[in-house]
Every structure is written in structure tokens, then in C-alpha cells.
CSV table of C-alpha atoms in Angstrom, one decimal:
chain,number,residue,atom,x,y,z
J,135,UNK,CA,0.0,0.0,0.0
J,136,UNK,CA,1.3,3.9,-0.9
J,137,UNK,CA,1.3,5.8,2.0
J,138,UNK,CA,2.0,9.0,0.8
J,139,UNK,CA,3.8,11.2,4.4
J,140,UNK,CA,5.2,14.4,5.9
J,141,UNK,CA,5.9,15.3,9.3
J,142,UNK,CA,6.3,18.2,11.4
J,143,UNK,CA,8.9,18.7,13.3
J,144,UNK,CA,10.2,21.1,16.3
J,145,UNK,CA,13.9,21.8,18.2
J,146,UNK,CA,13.9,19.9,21.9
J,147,UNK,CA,12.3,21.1,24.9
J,148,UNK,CA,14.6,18.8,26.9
J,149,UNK,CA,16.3,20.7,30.0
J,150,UNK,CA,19.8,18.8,29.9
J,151,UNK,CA,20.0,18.9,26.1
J,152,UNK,CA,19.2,22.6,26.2
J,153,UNK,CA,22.1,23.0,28.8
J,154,UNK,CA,24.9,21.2,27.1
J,155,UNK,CA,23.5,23.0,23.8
J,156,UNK,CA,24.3,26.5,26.2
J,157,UNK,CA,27.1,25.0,27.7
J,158,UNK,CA,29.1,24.4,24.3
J,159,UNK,CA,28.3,27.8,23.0
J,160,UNK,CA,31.9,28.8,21.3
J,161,UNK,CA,33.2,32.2,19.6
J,162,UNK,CA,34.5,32.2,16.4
J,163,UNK,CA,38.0,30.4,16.6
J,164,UNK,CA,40.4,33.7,15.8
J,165,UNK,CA,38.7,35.1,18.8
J,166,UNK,CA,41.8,34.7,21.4
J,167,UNK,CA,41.4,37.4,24.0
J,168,UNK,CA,39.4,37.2,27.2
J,169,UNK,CA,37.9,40.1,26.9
J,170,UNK,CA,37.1,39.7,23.0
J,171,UNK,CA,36.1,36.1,23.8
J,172,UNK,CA,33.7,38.0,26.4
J,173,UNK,CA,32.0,40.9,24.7
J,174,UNK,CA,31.4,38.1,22.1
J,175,UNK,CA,29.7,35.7,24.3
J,176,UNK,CA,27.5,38.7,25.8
J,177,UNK,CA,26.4,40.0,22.6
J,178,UNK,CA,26.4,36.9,20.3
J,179,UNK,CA,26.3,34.0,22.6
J,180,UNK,CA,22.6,33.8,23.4
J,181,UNK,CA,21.4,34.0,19.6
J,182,UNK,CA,24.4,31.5,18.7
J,183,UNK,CA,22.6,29.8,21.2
J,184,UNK,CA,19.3,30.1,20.2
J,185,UNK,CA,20.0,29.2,16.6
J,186,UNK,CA,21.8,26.0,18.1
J,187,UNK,CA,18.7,25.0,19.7
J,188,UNK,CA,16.7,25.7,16.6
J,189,UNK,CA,18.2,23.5,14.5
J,190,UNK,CA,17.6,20.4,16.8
J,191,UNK,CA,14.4,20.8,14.8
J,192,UNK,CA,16.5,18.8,11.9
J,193,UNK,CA,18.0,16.1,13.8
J,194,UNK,CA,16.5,13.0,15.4
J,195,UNK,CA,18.4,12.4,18.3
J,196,UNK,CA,17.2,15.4,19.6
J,197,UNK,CA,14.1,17.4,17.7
J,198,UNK,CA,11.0,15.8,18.6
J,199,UNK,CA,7.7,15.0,16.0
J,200,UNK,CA,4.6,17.8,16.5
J,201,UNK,CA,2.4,16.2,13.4
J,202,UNK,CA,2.5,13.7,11.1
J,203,UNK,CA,0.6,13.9,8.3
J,204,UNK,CA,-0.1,10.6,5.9
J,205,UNK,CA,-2.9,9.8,2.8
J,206,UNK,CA,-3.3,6.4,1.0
J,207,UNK,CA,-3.2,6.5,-2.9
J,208,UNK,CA,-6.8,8.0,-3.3
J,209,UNK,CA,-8.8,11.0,-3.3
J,210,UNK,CA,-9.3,10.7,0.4
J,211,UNK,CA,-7.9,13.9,2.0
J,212,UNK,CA,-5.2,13.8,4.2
J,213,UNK,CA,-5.0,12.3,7.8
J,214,UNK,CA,-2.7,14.7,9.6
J,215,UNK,CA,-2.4,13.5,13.6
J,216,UNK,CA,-1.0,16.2,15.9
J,217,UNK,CA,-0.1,16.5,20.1
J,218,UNK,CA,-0.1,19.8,21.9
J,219,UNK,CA,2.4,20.6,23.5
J,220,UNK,CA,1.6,18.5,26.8
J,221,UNK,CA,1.1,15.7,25.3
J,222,UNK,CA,3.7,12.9,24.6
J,223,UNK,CA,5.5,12.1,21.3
J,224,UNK,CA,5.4,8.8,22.0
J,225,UNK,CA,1.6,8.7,22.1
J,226,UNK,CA,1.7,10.5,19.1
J,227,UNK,CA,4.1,7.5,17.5
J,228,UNK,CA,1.8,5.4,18.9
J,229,UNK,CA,-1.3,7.0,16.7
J,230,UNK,CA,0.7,6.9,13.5
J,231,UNK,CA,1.1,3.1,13.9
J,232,UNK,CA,-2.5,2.2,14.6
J,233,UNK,CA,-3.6,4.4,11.7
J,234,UNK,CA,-0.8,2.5,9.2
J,235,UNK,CA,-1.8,-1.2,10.9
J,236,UNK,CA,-5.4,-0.2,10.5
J,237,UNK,CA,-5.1,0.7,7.1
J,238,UNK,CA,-3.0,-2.2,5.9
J,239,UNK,CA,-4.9,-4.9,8.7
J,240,UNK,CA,-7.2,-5.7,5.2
J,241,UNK,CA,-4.5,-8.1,4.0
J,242,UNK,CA,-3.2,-9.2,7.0
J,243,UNK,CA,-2.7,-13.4,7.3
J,244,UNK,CA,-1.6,-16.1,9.6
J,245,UNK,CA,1.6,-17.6,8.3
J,246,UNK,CA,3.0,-21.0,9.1
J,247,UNK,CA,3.7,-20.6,12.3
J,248,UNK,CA,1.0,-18.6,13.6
J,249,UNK,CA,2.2,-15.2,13.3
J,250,UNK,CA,0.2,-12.3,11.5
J,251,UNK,CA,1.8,-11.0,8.6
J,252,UNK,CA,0.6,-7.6,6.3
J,253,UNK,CA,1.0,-8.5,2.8
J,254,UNK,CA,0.0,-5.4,2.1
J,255,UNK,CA,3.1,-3.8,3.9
J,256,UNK,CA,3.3,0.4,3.7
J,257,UNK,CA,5.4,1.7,0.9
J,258,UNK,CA,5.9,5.0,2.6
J,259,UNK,CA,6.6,8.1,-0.3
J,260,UNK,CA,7.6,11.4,0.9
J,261,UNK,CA,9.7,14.8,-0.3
J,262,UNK,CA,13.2,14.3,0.9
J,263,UNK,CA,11.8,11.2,2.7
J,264,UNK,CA,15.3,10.5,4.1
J,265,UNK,CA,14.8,12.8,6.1
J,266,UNK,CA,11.0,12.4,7.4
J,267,UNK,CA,11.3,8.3,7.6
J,268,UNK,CA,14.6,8.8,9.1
J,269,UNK,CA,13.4,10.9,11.8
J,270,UNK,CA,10.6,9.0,12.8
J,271,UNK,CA,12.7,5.8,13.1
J,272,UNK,CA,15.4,7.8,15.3
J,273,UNK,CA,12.4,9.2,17.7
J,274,UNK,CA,11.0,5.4,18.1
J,275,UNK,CA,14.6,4.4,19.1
J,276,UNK,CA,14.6,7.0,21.6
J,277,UNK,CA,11.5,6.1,22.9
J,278,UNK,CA,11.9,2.2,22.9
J,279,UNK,CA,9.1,1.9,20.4
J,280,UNK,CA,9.0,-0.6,17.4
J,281,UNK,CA,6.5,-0.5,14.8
J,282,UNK,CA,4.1,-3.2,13.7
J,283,UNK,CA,5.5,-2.9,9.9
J,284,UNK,CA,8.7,-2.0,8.5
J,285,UNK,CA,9.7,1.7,9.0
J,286,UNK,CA,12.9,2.5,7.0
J,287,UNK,CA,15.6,3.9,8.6
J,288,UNK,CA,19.0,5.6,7.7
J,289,UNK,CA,20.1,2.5,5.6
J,290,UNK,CA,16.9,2.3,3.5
J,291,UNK,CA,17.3,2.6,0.0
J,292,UNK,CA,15.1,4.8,-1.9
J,293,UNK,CA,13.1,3.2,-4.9
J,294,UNK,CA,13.0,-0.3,-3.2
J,295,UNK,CA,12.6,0.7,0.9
J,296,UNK,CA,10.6,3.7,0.6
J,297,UNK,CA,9.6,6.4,-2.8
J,298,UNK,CA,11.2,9.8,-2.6
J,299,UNK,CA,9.7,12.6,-4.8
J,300,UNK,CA,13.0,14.3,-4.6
J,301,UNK,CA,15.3,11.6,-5.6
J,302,UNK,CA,12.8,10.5,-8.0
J,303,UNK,CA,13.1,13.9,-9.5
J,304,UNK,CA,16.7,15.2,-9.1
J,305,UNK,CA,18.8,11.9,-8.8
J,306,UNK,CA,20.7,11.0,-6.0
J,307,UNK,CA,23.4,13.7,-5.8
J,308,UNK,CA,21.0,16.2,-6.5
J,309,UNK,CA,18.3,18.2,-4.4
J,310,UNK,CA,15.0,19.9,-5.3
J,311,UNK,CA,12.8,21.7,-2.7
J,312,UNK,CA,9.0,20.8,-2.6
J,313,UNK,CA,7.8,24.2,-3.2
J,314,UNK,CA,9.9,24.5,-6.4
J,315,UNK,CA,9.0,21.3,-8.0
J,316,UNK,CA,5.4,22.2,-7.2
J,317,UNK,CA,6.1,25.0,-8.7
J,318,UNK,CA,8.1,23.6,-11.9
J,319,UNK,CA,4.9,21.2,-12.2
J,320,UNK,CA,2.4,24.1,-12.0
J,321,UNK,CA,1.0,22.5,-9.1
J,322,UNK,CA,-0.7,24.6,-6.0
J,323,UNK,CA,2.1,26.2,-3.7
J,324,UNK,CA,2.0,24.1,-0.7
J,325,UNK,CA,4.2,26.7,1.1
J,326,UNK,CA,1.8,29.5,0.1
J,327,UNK,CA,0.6,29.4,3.8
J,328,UNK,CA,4.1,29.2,5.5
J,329,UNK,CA,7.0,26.9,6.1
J,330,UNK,CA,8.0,24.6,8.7
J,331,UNK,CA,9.6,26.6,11.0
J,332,UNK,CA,6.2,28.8,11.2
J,333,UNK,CA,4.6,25.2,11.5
J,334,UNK,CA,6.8,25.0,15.1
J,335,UNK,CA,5.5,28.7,15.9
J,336,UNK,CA,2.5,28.1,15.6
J,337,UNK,CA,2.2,24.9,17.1
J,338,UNK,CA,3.8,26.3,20.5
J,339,UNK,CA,1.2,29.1,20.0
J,340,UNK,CA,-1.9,26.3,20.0
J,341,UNK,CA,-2.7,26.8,16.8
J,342,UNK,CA,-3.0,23.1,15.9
J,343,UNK,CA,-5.3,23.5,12.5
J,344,UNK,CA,-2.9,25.5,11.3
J,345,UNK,CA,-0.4,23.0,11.7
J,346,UNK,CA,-2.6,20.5,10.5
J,347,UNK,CA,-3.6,22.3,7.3
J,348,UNK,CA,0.3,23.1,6.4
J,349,UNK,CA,1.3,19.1,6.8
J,350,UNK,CA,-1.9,18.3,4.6
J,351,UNK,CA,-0.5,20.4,1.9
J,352,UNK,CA,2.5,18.9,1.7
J,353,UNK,CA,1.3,15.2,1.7
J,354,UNK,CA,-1.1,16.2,-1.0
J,355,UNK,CA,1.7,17.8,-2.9
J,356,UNK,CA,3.7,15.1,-2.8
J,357,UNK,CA,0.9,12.7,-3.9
J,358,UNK,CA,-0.2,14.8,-6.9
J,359,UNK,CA,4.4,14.8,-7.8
J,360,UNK,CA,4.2,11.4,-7.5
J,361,UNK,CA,1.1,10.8,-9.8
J,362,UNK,CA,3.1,12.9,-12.1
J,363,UNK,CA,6.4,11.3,-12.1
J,364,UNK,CA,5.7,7.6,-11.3
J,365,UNK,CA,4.5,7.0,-14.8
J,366,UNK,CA,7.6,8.1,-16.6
J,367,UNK,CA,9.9,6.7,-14.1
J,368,UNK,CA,10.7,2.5,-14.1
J,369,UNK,CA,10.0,0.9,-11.6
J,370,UNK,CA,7.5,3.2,-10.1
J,371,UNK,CA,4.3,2.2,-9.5
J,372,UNK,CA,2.0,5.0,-10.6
């Protein structure tokens, strides 16, 4: 089954990662004198800081998932699931994997030995879906989860594992963003709204539809790239 995916993510909220973040906060490495290496860290040192934090957002040991966002190969709209902010990620990865099992429990059988097996495994398809699939299987690794179907990881390989849009469109040495393929196909702007670091904004700020609305966007972008692209593309199912 095509599950077509995007997630949202956010930098970490996490006290002691926040700290040593702080705590390894450096000037620029010509910066020799005390005092220099002082008037920089007052005036520099909490926005280097800040930035640092920020770009947790990008990396899975450490960001954390606000919404994932996920459509089968229909004209169903989007499912996007989201927390607040006081809610776990975990149950949030929990949610993602009943959704998936739910919607792939249709073929499910009982093989020789009495386990259930899904024939009708997820082939997960995303924009830069290194990046999403690879940061949801880091998160479940933090939190001791594993999913009831294959979730690529870091050694996936894209075409076989998992479909990229991206690769599928620029090769593998070479990068496209969403918005400008969208745009290159004269598809709808799916960043017309925002991006994802307004996503993380306004998720602190409650504003969960928004969130939700921005994620939908991009899984139905990358569904309507795909529907292009598959055809022309071997070994693609359309």
C-alpha cells in the first residue's frame, strides 16, 4: 500500500539537552582574547545559542515529531495527527502506527507458524523522505518503540525501501525543494501558507489546525508529484 507522508517537526524542549547546547556555545576560533572572547559571548552568545537549539528541529536524536501527516493512494484527503504541547510524542508514534496497521490490517494473514503478517506492507513516499522516515525511526529508538511494519531507517534505500519525490526527480546527488518542483509542475504552492519553521510557531502558539492544514498540503503535494512522475519513471508504480 502507498502511504503518501510528511511530518512536522520542532527543536527539543529537553532541559539537559538545552544546557549542554548553552554550555558548548563557542566564539569564532580567531577570537583569542578574554575580553574579546567576552564581549562576544554577551552580545552573540545567546542568539548562537538560540540558533543552536533551533536546528535540533533537523536532527532526530534530539528534535522531537509535532504532526504527522499521511494519505493512501486516493482522493481521500489527508489524515494529519498532531499533540499539543503536553502531550507525549510517543503517544503520538503510537497514533501513527495504529492508523498504518489499521489501514493495511485488510491483508493481513496467519503464516506457518502462527504469526500475522501484512502482505499489504506500507510503501511509505515522501519529499526528501530521508529525512522524514529517518526521523521518525530515530524518535521510536529514543522512545523504545518498534512499529508493527517496516519503518525505514537511515540504511533504506530509496526506490526499493521507501519512494522519494525528490530523488525520484533530481537523482541522487542532487536536491530539489517541494515548493519548487510544485512550482516547476504548476501544481498549488503548498508553502503559500508558511514553512516549517512557522509550523513549530505556531504549534507552540496552540494553533493546531494551522499545523494540521500546512502538513496536509505537503502530503497532498507530494501525492499529486508522485502521480506525475511515477508514470515516466521505471520501476514506479503510478
Amino acid at each position: 500500500m502507498q502511504i503518501f507522508l510528511d511530518i512536522e517537526t520542532a527543536p527539543t524542549e529537553d532541559a539537559d539537552t538545552i544546557a549542554a547546547i548553552r554550555a558548548g556555545i563557542r566564539p569564532p576560533a580567531n577570537y583569542k582574547k578574554p575580553e574579546t572572547i567576552a564581549a562576544w559571548m554577551e552580545t552573540e552568545g545567546e542568539a548562537a545559542a538560540l540558533e543552536a537549539i533551533g536546528r535540533t528541529a533537523l536532527d532526530g536524536a534530539a528534535g522531537q515529531v509535532i504532526a504527522i501527516g499521511i494519505a493512501r493512494d486516493d482522493d481521500a484527503p489527508p489524515l494529519v495527527l498532531t499533540r499539543t504541547t503536553d502531550q507525549a510524542e510517543a503517544d503520538l508514534l503510537r497514533r501513527f502506527f495504529e492508523v498504518v496497521q489499521d489501514w493495511t490490517a485488510g491483508g493481513a494473514v496467519t503464516d506457518a507458524e502462527g504469526r500475522t503478517v501484512w502482505p499489504d506492507a506500507p510503501y511509505f513516499i515522501a519529499h526528501h523522505a530521508a529525512f522524514d522516515l529517518g526521523f521518525l525511526w530515530r524518535r521510536c529508538i529514543v522512545h523504545g518503540l518498534r512499529p508493527p511494519f517496516a519503518l525505514p531507517g537511515p540504511n533504506g534505500r530509496p526506490g526499493k525501501d521507501y519512494g522519494c519525490s525528490m530523488v525520484a526527480w533530481a537523482g541522487y546527488r542532487d536536491r530539489i525543494g517541494l515548493q519548487a518542483l510544485c512550482r516547476a509542475l504548476a501544481l498549488p504552492d503548498p508553502k503559500a501558507e508558511g514553512n516549517g519553521a512557522q509550523a513549530w510557531q505556531w504549534w507552540k502558539a496552540g494553533e493546531l489546525e494551522r499545523v494540521a492544514t500546512y502538513c496536509a498540503g505537503d502530503v497532498e503535494a507530494v501525492r499529486a508529484i508522485w502521480h506525475r512522475i511515477a508514470p515516466m519513471v521505471g520501476g514506479l508504480a503510478a
